[in-house]
PDB file of C-alpha atoms and ligand atoms in Angstrom:
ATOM      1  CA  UNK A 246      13.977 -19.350  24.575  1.00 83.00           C
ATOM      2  CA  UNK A 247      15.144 -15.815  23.881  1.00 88.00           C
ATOM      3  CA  UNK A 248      13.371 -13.711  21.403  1.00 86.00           C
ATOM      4  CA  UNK A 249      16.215 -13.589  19.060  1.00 89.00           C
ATOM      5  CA  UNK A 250      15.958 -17.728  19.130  1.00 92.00           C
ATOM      6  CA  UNK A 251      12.267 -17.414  18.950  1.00 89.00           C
ATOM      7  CA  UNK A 252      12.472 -15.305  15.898  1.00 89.00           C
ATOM      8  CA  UNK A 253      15.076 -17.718  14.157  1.00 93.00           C
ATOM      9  CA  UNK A 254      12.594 -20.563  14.737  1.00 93.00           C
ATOM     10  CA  UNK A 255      10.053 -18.703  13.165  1.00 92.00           C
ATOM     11  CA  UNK A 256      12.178 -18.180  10.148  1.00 94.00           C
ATOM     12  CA  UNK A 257      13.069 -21.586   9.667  1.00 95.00           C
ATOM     13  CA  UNK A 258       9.483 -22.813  10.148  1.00 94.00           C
ATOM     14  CA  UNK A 259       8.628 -20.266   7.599  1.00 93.00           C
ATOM     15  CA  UNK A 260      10.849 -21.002   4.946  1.00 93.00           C
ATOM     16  CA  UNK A 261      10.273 -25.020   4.987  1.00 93.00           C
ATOM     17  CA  UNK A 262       6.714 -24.047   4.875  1.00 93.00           C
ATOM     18  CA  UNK A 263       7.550 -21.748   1.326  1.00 92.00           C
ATOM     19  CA  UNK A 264       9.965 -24.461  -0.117  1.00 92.00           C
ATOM     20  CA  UNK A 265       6.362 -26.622  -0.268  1.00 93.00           C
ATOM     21  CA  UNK A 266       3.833 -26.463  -2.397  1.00 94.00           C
ATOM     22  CA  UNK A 267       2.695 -22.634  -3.739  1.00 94.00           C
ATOM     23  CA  UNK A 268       0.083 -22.729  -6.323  1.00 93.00           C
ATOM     24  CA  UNK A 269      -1.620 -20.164  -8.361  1.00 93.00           C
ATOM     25  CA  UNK A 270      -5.554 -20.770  -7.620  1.00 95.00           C
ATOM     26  CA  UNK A 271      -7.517 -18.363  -9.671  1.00 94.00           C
ATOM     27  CA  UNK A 272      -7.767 -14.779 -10.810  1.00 93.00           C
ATOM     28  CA  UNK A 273     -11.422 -12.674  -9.246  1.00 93.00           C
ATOM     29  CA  UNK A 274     -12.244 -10.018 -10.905  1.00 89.00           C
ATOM     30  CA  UNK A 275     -15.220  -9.651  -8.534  1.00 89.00           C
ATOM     31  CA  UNK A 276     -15.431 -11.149  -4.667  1.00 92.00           C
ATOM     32  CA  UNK A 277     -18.312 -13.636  -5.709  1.00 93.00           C
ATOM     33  CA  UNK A 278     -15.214 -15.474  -7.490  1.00 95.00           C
ATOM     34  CA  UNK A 279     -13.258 -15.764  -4.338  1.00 96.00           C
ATOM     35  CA  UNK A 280     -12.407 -19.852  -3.385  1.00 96.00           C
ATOM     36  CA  UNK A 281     -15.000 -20.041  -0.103  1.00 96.00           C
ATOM     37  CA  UNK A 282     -13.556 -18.419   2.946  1.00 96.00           C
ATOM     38  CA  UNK A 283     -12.096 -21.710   4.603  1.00 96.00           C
ATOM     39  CA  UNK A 284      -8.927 -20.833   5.470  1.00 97.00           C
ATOM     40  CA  UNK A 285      -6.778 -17.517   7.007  1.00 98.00           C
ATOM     41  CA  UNK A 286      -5.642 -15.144   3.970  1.00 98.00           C
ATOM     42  CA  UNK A 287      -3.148 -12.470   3.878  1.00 98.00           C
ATOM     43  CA  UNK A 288      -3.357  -9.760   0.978  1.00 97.00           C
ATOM     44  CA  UNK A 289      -0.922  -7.688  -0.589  1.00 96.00           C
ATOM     45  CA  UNK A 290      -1.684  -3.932  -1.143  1.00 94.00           C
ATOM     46  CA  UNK A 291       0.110  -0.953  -1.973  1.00 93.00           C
ATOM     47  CA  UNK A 292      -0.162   1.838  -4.742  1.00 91.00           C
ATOM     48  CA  UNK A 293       0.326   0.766  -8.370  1.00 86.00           C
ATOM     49  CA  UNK A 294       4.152  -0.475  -9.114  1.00 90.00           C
ATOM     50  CA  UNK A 295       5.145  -0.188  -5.502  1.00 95.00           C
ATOM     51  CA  UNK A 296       6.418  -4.316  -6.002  1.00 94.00           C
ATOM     52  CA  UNK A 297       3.334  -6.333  -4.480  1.00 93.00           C
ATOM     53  CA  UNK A 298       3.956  -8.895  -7.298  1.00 91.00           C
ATOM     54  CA  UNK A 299       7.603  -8.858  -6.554  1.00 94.00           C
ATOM     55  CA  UNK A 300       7.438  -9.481  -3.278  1.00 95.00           C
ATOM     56  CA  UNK A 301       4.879 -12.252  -3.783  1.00 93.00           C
ATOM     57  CA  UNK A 302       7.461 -14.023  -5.948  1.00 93.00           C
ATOM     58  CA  UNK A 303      10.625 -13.343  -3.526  1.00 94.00           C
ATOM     59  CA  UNK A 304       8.756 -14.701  -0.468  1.00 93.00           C
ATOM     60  CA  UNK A 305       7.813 -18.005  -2.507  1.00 90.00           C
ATOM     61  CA  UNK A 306      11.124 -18.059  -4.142  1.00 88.00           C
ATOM     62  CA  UNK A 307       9.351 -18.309  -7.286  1.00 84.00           C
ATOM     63  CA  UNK A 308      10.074 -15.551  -9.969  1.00 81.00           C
ATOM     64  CA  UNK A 309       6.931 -16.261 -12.332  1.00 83.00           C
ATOM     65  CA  UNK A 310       4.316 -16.465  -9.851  1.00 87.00           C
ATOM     66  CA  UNK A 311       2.915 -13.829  -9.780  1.00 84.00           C
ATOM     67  CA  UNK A 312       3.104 -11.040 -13.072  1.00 84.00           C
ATOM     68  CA  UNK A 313       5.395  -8.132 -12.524  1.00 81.00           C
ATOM     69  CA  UNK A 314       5.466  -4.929 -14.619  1.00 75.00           C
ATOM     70  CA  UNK A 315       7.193  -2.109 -15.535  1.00 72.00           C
ATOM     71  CA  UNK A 316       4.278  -0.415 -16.535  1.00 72.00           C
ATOM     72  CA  UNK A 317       1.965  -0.042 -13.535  1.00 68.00           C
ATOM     73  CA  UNK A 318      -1.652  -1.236 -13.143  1.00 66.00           C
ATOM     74  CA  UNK A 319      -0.448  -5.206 -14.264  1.00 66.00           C
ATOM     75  CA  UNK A 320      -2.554  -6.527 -11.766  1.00 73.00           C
ATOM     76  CA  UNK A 321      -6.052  -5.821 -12.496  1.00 78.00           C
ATOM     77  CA  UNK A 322      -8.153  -8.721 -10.543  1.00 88.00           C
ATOM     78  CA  UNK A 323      -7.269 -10.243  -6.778  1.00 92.00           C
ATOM     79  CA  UNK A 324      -4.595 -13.155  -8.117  1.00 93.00           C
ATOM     80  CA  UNK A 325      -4.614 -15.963  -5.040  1.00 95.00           C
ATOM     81  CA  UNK A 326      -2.562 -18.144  -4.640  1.00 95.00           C
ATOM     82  CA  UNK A 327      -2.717 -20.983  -2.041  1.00 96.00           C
ATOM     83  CA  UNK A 328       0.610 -22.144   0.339  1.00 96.00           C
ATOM     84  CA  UNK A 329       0.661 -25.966   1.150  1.00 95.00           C
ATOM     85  CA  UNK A 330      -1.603 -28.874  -0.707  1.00 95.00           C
ATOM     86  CA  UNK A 331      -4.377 -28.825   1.194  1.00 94.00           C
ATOM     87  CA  UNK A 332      -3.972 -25.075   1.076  1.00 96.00           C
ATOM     88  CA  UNK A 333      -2.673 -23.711   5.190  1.00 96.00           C
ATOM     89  CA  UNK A 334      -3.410 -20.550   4.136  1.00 97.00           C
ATOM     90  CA  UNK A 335      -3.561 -18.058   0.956  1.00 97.00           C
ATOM     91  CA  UNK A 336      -1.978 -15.066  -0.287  1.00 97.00           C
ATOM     92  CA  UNK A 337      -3.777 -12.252  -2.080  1.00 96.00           C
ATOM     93  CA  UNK A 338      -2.009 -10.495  -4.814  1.00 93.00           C
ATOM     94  CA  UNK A 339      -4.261  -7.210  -5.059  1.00 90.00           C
ATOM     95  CA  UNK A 340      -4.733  -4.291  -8.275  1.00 86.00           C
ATOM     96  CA  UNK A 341      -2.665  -1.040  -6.991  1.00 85.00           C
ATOM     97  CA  UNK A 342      -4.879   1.744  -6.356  1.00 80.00           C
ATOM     98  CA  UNK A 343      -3.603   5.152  -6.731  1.00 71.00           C
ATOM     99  CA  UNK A 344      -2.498   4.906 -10.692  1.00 66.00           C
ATOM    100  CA  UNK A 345      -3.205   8.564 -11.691  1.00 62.00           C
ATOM    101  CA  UNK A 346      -2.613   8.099 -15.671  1.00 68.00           C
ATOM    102  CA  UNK A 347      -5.180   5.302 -15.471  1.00 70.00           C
ATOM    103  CA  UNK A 348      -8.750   5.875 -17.214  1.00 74.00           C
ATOM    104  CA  UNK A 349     -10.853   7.087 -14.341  1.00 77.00           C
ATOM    105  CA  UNK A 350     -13.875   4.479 -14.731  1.00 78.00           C
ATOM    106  CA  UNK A 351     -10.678   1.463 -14.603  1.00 74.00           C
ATOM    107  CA  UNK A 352      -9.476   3.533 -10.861  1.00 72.00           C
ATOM    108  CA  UNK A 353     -13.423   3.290  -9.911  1.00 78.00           C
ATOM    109  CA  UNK A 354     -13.765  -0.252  -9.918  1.00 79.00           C
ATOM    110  CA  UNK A 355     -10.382  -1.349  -8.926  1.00 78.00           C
ATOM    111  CA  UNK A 356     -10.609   0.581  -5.563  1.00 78.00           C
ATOM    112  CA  UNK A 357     -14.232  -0.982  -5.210  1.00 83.00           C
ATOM    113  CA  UNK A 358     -12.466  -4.335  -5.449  1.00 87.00           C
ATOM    114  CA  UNK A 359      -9.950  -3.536  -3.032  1.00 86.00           C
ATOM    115  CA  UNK A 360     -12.246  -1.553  -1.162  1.00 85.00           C
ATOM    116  CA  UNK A 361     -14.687  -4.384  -0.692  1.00 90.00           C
ATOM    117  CA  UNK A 362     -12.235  -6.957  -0.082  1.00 94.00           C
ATOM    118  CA  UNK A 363     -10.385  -5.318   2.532  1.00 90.00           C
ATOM    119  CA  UNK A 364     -13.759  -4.573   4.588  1.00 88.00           C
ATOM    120  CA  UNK A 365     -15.945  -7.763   3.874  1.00 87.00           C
ATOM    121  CA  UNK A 366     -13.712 -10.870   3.717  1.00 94.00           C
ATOM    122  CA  UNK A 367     -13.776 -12.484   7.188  1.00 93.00           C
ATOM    123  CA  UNK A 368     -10.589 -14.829   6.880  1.00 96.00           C
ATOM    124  CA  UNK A 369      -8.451 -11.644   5.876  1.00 97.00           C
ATOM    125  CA  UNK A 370      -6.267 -12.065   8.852  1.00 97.00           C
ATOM    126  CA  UNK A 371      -3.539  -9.542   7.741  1.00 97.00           C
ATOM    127  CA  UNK A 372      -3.009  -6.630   4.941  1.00 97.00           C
ATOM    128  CA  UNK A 373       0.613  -6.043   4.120  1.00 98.00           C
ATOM    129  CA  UNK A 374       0.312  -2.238   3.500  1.00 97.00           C
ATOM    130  CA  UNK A 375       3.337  -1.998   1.108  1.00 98.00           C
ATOM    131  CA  UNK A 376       5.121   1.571   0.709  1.00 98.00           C
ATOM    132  CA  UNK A 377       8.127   2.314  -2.165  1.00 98.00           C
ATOM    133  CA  UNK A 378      10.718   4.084   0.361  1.00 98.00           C
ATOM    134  CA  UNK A 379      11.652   6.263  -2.255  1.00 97.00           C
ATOM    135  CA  UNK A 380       8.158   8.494  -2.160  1.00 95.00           C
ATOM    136  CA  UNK A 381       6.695   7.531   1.347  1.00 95.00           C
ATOM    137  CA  UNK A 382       3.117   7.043   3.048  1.00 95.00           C
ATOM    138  CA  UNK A 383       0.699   9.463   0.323  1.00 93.00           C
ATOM    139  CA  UNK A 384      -2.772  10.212   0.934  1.00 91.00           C
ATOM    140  CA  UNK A 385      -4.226   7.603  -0.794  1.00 87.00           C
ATOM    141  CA  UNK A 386      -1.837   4.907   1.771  1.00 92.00           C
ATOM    142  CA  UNK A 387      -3.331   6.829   4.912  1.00 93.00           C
ATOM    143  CA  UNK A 388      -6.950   6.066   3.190  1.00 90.00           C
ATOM    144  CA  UNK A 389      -6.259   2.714   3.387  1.00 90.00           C
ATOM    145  CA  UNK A 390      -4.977   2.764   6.259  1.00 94.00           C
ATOM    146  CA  UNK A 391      -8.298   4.397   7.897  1.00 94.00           C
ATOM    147  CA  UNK A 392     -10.060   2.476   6.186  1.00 91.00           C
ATOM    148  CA  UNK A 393      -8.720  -0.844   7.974  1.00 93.00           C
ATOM    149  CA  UNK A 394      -8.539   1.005  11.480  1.00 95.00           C
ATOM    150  CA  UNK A 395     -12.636   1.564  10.909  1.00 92.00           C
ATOM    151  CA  UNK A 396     -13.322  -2.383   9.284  1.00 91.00           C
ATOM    152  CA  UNK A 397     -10.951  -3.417  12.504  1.00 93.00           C
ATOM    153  CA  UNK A 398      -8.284  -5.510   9.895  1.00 94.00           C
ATOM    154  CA  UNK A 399      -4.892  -5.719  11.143  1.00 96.00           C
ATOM    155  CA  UNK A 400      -1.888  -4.266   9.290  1.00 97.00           C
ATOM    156  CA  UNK A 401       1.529  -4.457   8.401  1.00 98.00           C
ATOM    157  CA  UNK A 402       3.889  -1.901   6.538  1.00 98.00           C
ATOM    158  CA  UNK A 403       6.280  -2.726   4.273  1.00 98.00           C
ATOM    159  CA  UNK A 404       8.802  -0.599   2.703  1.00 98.00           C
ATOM    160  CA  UNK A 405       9.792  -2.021  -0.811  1.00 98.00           C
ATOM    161  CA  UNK A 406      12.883  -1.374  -2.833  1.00 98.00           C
ATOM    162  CA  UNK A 407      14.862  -0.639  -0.154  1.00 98.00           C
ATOM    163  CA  UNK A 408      18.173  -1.418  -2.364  1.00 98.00           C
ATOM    164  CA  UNK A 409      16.841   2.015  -4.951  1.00 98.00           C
ATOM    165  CA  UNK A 410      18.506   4.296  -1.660  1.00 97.00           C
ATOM    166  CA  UNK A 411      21.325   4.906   0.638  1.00 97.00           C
ATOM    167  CA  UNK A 412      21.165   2.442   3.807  1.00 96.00           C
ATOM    168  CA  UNK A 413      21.061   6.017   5.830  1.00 97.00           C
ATOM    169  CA  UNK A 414      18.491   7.455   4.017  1.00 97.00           C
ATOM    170  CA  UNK A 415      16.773   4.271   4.648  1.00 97.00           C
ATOM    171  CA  UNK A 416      16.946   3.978   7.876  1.00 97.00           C
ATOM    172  CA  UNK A 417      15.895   7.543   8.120  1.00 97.00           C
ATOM    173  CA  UNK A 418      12.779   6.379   5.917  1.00 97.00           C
ATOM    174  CA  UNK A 419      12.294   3.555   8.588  1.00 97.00           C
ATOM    175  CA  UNK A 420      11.629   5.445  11.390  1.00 97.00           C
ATOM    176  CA  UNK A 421       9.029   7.991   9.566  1.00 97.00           C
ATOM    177  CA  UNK A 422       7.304   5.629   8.307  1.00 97.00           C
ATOM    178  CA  UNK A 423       6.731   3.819  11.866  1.00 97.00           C
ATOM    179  CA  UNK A 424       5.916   6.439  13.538  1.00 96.00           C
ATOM    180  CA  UNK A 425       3.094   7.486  10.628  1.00 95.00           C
ATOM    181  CA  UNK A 426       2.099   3.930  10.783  1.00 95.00           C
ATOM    182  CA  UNK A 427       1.474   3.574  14.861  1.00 95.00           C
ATOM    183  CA  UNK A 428      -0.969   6.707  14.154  1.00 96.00           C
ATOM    184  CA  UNK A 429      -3.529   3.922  13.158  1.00 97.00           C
ATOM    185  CA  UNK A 430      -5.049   1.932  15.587  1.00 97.00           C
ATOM    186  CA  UNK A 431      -5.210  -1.423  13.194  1.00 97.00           C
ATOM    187  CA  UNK A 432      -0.878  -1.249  12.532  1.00 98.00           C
ATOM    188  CA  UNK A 433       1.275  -3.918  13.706  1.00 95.00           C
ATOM    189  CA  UNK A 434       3.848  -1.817  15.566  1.00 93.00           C
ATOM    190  CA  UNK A 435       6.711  -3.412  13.357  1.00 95.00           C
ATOM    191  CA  UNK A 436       7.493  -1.885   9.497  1.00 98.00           C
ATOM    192  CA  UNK A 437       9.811  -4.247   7.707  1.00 98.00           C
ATOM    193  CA  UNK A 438      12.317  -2.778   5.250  1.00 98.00           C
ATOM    194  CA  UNK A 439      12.698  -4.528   1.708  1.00 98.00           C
ATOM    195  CA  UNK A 440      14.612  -5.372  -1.246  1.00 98.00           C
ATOM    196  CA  UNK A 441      12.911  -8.513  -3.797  1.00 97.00           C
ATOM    197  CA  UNK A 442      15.903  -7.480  -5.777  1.00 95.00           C
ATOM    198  CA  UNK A 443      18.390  -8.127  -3.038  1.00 96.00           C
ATOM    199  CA  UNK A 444      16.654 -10.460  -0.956  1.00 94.00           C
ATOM    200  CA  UNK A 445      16.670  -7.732   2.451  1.00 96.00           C
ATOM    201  CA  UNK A 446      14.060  -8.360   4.520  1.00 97.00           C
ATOM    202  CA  UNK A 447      12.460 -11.166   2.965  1.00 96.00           C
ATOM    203  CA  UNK A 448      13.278 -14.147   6.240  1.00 95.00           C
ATOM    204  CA  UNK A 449      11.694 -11.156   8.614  1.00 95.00           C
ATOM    205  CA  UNK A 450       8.738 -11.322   5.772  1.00 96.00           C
ATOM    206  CA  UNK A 451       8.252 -15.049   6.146  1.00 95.00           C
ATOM    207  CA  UNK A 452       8.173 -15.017   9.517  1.00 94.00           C
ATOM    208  CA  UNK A 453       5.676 -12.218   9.925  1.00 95.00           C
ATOM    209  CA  UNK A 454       3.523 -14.192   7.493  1.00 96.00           C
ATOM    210  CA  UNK A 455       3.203 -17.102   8.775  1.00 95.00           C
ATOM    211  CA  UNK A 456       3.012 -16.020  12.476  1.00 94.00           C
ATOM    212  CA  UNK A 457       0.238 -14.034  10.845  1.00 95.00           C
ATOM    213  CA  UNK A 458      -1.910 -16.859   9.015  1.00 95.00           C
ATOM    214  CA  UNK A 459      -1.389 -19.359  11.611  1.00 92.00           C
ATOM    215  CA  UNK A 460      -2.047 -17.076  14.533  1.00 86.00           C
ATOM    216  CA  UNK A 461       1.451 -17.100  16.821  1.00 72.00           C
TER     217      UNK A 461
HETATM  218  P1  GTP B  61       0.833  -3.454 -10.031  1.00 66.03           P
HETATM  219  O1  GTP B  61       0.417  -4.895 -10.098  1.00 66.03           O
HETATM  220  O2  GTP B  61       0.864  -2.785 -11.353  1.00 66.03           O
HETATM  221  O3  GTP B  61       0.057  -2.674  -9.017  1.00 66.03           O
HETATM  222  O4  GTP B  61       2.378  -3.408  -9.575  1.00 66.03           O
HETATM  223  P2  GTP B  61       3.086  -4.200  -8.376  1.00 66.03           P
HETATM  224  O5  GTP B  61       2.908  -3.446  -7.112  1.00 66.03           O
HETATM  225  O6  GTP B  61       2.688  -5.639  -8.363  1.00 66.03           O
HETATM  226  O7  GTP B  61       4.627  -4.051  -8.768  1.00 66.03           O
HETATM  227  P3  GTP B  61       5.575  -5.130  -9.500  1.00 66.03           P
HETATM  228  O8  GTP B  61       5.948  -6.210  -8.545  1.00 66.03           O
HETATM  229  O9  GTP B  61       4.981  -5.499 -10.807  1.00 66.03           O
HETATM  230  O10 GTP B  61       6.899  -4.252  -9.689  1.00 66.03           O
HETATM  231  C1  GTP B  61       6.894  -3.042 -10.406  1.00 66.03           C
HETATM  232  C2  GTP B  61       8.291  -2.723 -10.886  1.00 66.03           C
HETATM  233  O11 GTP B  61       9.166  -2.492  -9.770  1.00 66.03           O
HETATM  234  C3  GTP B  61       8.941  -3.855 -11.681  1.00 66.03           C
HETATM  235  O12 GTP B  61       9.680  -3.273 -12.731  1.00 66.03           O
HETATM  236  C4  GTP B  61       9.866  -4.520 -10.675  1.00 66.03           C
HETATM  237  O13 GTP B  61      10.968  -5.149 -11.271  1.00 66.03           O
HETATM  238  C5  GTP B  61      10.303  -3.334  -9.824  1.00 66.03           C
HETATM  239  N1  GTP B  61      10.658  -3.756  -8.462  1.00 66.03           N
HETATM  240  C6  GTP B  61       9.863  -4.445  -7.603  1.00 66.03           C
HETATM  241  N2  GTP B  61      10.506  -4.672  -6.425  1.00 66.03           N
HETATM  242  C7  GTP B  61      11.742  -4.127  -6.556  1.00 66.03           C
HETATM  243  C8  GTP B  61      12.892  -4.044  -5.683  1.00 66.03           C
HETATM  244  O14 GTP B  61      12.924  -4.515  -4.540  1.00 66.03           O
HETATM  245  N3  GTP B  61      13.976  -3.365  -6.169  1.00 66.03           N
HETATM  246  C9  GTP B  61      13.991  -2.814  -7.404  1.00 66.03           C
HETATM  247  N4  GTP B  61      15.087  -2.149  -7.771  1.00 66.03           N
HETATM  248  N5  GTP B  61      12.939  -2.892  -8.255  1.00 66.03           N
HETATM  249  C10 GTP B  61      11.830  -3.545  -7.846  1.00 66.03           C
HETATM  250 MG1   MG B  62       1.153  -6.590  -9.338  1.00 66.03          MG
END
């Protein structure tokens, strides 16, 4: 099989696995109310507004999953939500971190929560480190990032609405953004490019998930 076949596979495996069951488990507002760590889990994370939520709902094909915003900081607690009945594996809606306007005592303890979860959750088998391609990898990204290089949790970057610029300036984007990502030791050498408005880059998305929680 070539790769490009091999990739199409994966695709196809991924979306019949979406078009099942997806179910909303519970909201933790602190790890002890994590479901018991039974089966693989990959997390959402990215600075406040950057489209985690979004995302969430395109790669489920379900708008209302999870809560979207205009105004950032709507998700406060780690929202999971489980893919196949018995659950195959979860997803992890996280808080943003990096909300400047936010009171500084709310920043404190949602970076704790994201903090701890990131290092201390043993079925987290992949972060999706999501980036808005309009403003880049900023300091508090490449914090993150170092901080998964140092708990050894592997990482993926995502650029997010991709549709909000040029298809040059995109691709221009693209290739920064790689090449600040393979700086970290804990990247997956592949950034996928965006749009839950327009659909771009959601198959590639699926795939990389579920090759992710299932191990291929
Ligand atoms: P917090 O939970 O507050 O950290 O935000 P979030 O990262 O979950 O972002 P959310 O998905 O709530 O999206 C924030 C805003 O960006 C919403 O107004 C979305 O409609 C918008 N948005 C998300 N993805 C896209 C996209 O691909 N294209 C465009 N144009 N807008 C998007
Ligand atoms: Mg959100």
């Amino acid at each position: 099989m070539t790769d490009d076949e091999q990739k199409a596979e994966l695709i196809e495996a991924a979306r019949k696995r979406f078009s099942g069951p997806v179910n909303f488990l519970l909201s933790a507002p602190e790890l002890k109310f994590l479901p018991p760590a039974d089966v693989p889990e990959i997390a959402f994370a990215g600075r406040s507004n950057v489209g985690k939520s979004s995302l969430l709902n395109a790669i489920t094909g379900r708008h209302g999953l999870a809560r979207t915003s205009v105004t950032p900081g709507r998700t406060q607690e780690l929202n999971v939500f489980e893919v196949g009945e018995p659950a195959a594996f979860r997803l992890i809606d996280m808080p943003g971190y990096g909300f400047a306007d936010a009171p500084k005592d709310v920043v404190r303890q949602w970076k704790h929560l994201v903090f701890d979860y990131l290092r201390g959750r043993p079925v987290l088998r992949r972060v999706l480190v999501l980036i808005d391609c309009r403003h880049g990898i900023k300091p508090v990204d490449r914090e993150i990032m170092s901080l998964m290089d140092k708990a050894a949790v592997s990482f993926q970057v995502v650029l997010t609405k991709g549709d909000k610029i040029k298809p040059t300036e995109l691709a221009k984007v693209h290739e920064a953004t790689l090449g600040a990502a393979r700086i970290h030791p804990a990247a997956y050498p592949e950034v996928i490019a965006t749009s839950s408005e327009k659909g771009v880059g959601i198959p590639e998305l699926l795939a990389a998930v579920l090759a992710a929680a299932t191990g291929q």
